[in-house]
Amino acid sequence: MSLKIVVLAKQVPDTRNVGPDAMTEQGTINRAALPAVFNPEDLNALEQALRLKDQFPGSTISVLTMGLPKSAEVVREALYRGADEGFVVTDRPLGGADTLATSYTLAQAVKKIGDYDIILGGRQAIDGDTAQVGPQIAEKLGLTQVTYAEEILSLDEKARKVVIRRHIDGGVETVEAPLPLVVTVNGSAAPCRPRSAKRLMKFKNATVVAERKPEDAEKYEALIAKKPYLNIPQWGAADIDADPAQIGKAGSPTNVKAVKNIVFKAKESRTLTASDADVEGLIKELLDGKIIG
Amino acid sequence: MNNVFVYCEIEGTTIVDVSLELLSKGRKLANTLGVQLECICAGKGLDGIEKQVFPYGVDKVHVFDAEGLFPYTTNPHASLVVNLFKEEQPQICLLGATVIGRDLGPRISSAMHSGLTADCTELEIDSFEMSIGGVKKFYENQLCQIRPAFGGNIVATIVNPEHRPQMATVREGVMKKEIVDPNYKGEVIKHDVAKYVPETEYVVKVLERHVEKAKHNLKGAPIVVAGGYGMGSKENFDMLFELAKELHAEVGASRAAIDAGFADHDRQIGQTGVTVRPKVYIACGISGQIQHLAGMQDSGIIISVNSDPDAPINAIADYVINGTVEEVIPKMIKYYKANNK
Ligand SMILES: Cc1cc2nc3c(=O)[nH]c(=O)nc-3n(C[C@H](O)[C@H](O)[C@H](O)COP(=O)(O)OP(=O)(O)OC[C@H]3O[C@@H](n4cnc5c(N)ncnc54)[C@H](O)[C@@H]3O)c2cc1C
Ligand SMILES: Cc1cc2nc3c(=O)[nH]c(=O)nc-3n(C[C@H](O)[C@H](O)[C@H](O)COP(=O)(O)OP(=O)(O)OC[C@H]3O[C@@H](n4cnc5c(N)ncnc54)[C@H](O)[C@@H]3O)c2cc1C
């Protein structure tokens, strides 16, 4: 018996290490200066998927990401660590999506992948910080959900049920839920296993079309004819049968009216004295920047 | 119709603090808009639950009382809220940014096709001109939802003028709990749960559940005030609790402070304690040994109060206040009180 597992993984700017060049002159975020990383909790989700695969040999893990063509990096990383295949959803009209449009798009892509027993994602992405995409995908697919999961304790394939330990406010809870199911995995779950050197060698040249230089087209064609697994399927809005009114900016009820950055220019420290003026000045600055208060 | 709704989270038969805080905020928003404040209480054994919410100025309490509604599971609660909202057409819905609120909110927003803003730190009503989908319009009395994102590095104001309800989650301690009138009386509506929740929605079973009344929430706190050996005494250390109370922060400590008996063990931050990543970390009388830094170096903004200008922690601090804790901490408390409207 084997399972069909989908893992949702997002490429995110590493907001945990914001350096001095993280802000542009204009005061907006300089995404180019922040290294793009595998969203940390999505790695926890991948580990839970790999454990299911260990337990149910023959299971397949499909990694799904939406983002710029370069987000194929997370698919490759997942392949190195043991995923079987990956898909990158990338298209101009998908840009500017809020969580609702994101979850619609990902739900459409999951439907295209086809049958699935369990969909695993991270609890939250470290850029948007909303934790909304998992539950919204579950709703769109008509599935139930288990959020803040720490460990999949057991899975009964015959009864089509899983038992999961999850974090709750002030404690833990063990729940039993039916398959198919959406699970979002918390950062307190087991860390992901490292890359396998063998798999790294195998998949390091895997790409999506948009990553390939036009002049290399023939080279890739020959390569992929021999090794089809080096082609990471790339899907646009039409490929996943997406309703243009529900994707990207158009499909997003939320609108950003204003953005204020509160990153202090650099990690260079400012030295103050204990004088009343200095202490009050600091407090006011923190209050004005909505950092406290 | 078009009222302000708060989803009240219930532990056993007690409404949790964050929900009461949201009722207070909801009351103010409803006053500004000239509408009513309503709330949803779903659980089991909820007789008399209205008594907990009326003092906060609730006009209407929707009670859903049934066996399967406590402990919370996603589908039944989502189903009753969504079906109620289809009848009531609220303009605003507020939920706690708790595990439950963040499980339930997105589910409702997806079903209603409405926007949801996570972890708001401020909510206000405003009117403005905005261009959406290339069409410029004037929008009156919208909910402006202010939230940090990007790991706390930016603050965004989010609006959803074309969709209702406007939904937001807010963390505990962000809004202030205020009793409007201890004798405030609203209306209680007891709903027939079966009409709102089909039997087929009870799909997840809670097998086991442990909730401990948390002594503190150091890990999740957006602001941490931490004290070290340099605090000098337990009495001095207690000033940090006072500062933390003002800032809605949690108190942490270095191992040397704990060894000296200034604070409890479970507050230790560092390699052998908890790891925190708050938006703001205020280190008071902490030298910043590597084992301590291991537990806090990813904090957003680090403020160090230390009498030694060369304390190692100053090297990773955004702000260094050269001075003794005895002098600086009381001033921080004083000027925070004076400047926080
Ligand atoms: C400053 C700012 C504030 C924002 N605030 C809001 C807001 O309040 N409400 C709102 O609706 N939108 C908001 N957004 C938009 C939101 O960040 C994007 O819609 C984003 O694509 C998804 O949300 P998230 O990053 O919060 O993901 P989360 O919901 O935190 O992600 C949870 C999990 O879903 C999966 N997942 C999420 N995105 C992808 C993806 N692209 N590919 C694969 N898997 C994925 C991952 O497993 C991830 O761990 C905001 C954006 C910015 C820049
Ligand atoms: C294996 C191992 C694990 C450890 N794990 C941890 C851990 O998890 N967490 C942890 O914290 N430590 C840990 N330690 C201990 C660590 O090495 C340090 O000893 C400890 O962090 C020091 O605490 P401190 O900064 O409060 O004290 P000190 O190093 O004594 O520093 C006191 C500071 O206060 C300043 N000061 C003094 N008086 C005043 C005043 N009146 N006003 C303002 N400033 C003043 C001083 O200038 C000094 O910088 C560990 C050690 C080992 C060996």
Coordinates of C-alpha atoms in Angstrom, one line a residue, chain A residues 38-154:
Chain A
F38 CA 13.2 27.2 1.6
N39 CA 10.5 28.4 4.0
P40 CA 11.7 26.8 7.3
E41 CA 8.4 25.2 8.3
D42 CA 8.0 23.7 4.8
L43 CA 11.1 21.7 5.5
N44 CA 9.4 20.3 8.7
A45 CA 6.5 19.4 6.4
L46 CA 8.8 17.6 4.0
E47 CA 10.3 15.6 6.8
Q48 CA 6.8 14.4 7.8
A49 CA 6.2 13.4 4.2
L50 CA 9.5 11.5 4.0
R51 CA 8.7 9.6 7.2
L52 CA 5.4 8.5 5.7
K53 CA 7.3 7.4 2.7
D54 CA 9.7 5.4 4.8
Q55 CA 6.8 3.8 6.5
F56 CA 4.8 3.1 3.3
P57 CA 7.3 2.2 0.6
G58 CA 6.2 3.0 -2.9
S59 CA 4.6 6.3 -1.8
T60 CA 5.3 9.3 -3.9
I61 CA 6.0 12.8 -2.8
S62 CA 5.1 15.6 -5.1
V63 CA 6.4 19.1 -4.2
L64 CA 4.4 22.1 -5.4
T65 CA 5.5 25.7 -5.4
M66 CA 4.2 28.9 -6.8
G67 CA 6.5 31.8 -7.4
L68 CA 9.1 33.2 -9.7
P69 CA 10.9 30.7 -12.0
K70 CA 13.8 30.7 -9.6
S71 CA 11.6 29.1 -7.0
A72 CA 12.5 25.8 -8.8
E73 CA 15.3 26.0 -6.3
V74 CA 13.0 24.7 -3.6
V75 CA 11.8 21.9 -5.8
R76 CA 15.4 20.9 -6.4
E77 CA 16.2 21.1 -2.7
A78 CA 13.2 18.8 -2.0
L79 CA 14.4 16.4 -4.7
Y80 CA 17.8 16.2 -3.1
R81 CA 16.2 15.4 0.2
G82 CA 14.0 12.6 -1.1
A83 CA 10.9 14.0 -2.9
D84 CA 10.0 12.2 -6.1
E85 CA 8.8 15.0 -8.3
G86 CA 8.0 18.7 -8.3
F87 CA 5.9 21.3 -10.0
V88 CA 6.5 25.0 -10.4
V89 CA 3.5 27.3 -10.9
T90 CA 4.7 30.5 -12.4
D91 CA 3.0 33.1 -14.6
R92 CA 2.8 36.9 -14.8
P93 CA -1.0 37.1 -14.0
L94 CA -0.4 35.2 -10.7
G95 CA 1.6 38.0 -9.2
G96 CA 0.3 40.3 -6.4
A97 CA -1.8 37.5 -4.9
D98 CA -3.0 37.6 -1.4
T99 CA -3.6 34.4 0.6
L100 CA -7.0 33.8 -1.0
A101 CA -5.7 34.0 -4.6
T102 CA -2.6 32.0 -3.6
S103 CA -4.7 29.3 -2.1
Y104 CA -7.0 29.2 -5.1
T105 CA -4.0 28.8 -7.4
L106 CA -2.4 26.1 -5.4
A107 CA -5.7 24.3 -5.0
Q108 CA -6.1 24.3 -8.8
A109 CA -2.5 23.0 -9.1
V110 CA -3.2 20.2 -6.6
K111 CA -6.2 19.2 -8.6
K112 CA -4.0 19.0 -11.7
I113 CA -1.6 16.7 -9.8
G114 CA -4.6 14.5 -9.4
D115 CA -5.2 12.0 -6.7
Y116 CA -3.7 12.7 -3.3
D117 CA -4.1 11.2 0.2
I118 CA -2.4 13.9 2.2
I119 CA -1.3 17.5 1.5
L120 CA 1.4 18.8 3.8
G121 CA 2.5 22.4 4.1
G122 CA 4.3 24.6 6.6
R123 CA 2.2 26.3 9.3
Q124 CA 3.4 29.7 8.1
A125 CA 5.7 31.4 5.7
I126 CA 8.3 33.8 7.1
D127 CA 7.6 36.7 4.7
G128 CA 3.8 37.0 4.6
D129 CA 3.6 35.5 8.2
T130 CA -0.2 34.8 7.9
A131 CA -0.5 31.0 8.3
Q132 CA -3.7 31.3 6.1
V133 CA -2.8 29.4 2.9
G134 CA -3.1 25.9 4.3
P135 CA -6.6 26.2 5.8
Q136 CA -7.8 28.1 2.7
I137 CA -6.5 25.3 0.4
A138 CA -8.3 22.8 2.5
E139 CA -11.5 24.7 2.3
K140 CA -11.2 25.1 -1.5
L141 CA -10.6 21.4 -1.9
G142 CA -13.5 20.5 0.4
L143 CA -11.1 18.8 2.9
T144 CA -10.7 19.0 6.6
Q145 CA -7.4 20.2 8.1
V146 CA -5.1 19.7 11.0
T147 CA -3.0 22.8 11.6
Y148 CA 0.1 23.3 13.9
A149 CA 0.9 19.6 13.6
E150 CA 4.0 18.4 15.4
E151 CA 4.0 14.7 14.4
I152 CA 2.0 12.3 12.4
L153 CA 1.8 9.5 15.0
S154 CA 0.1 6.8 12.9

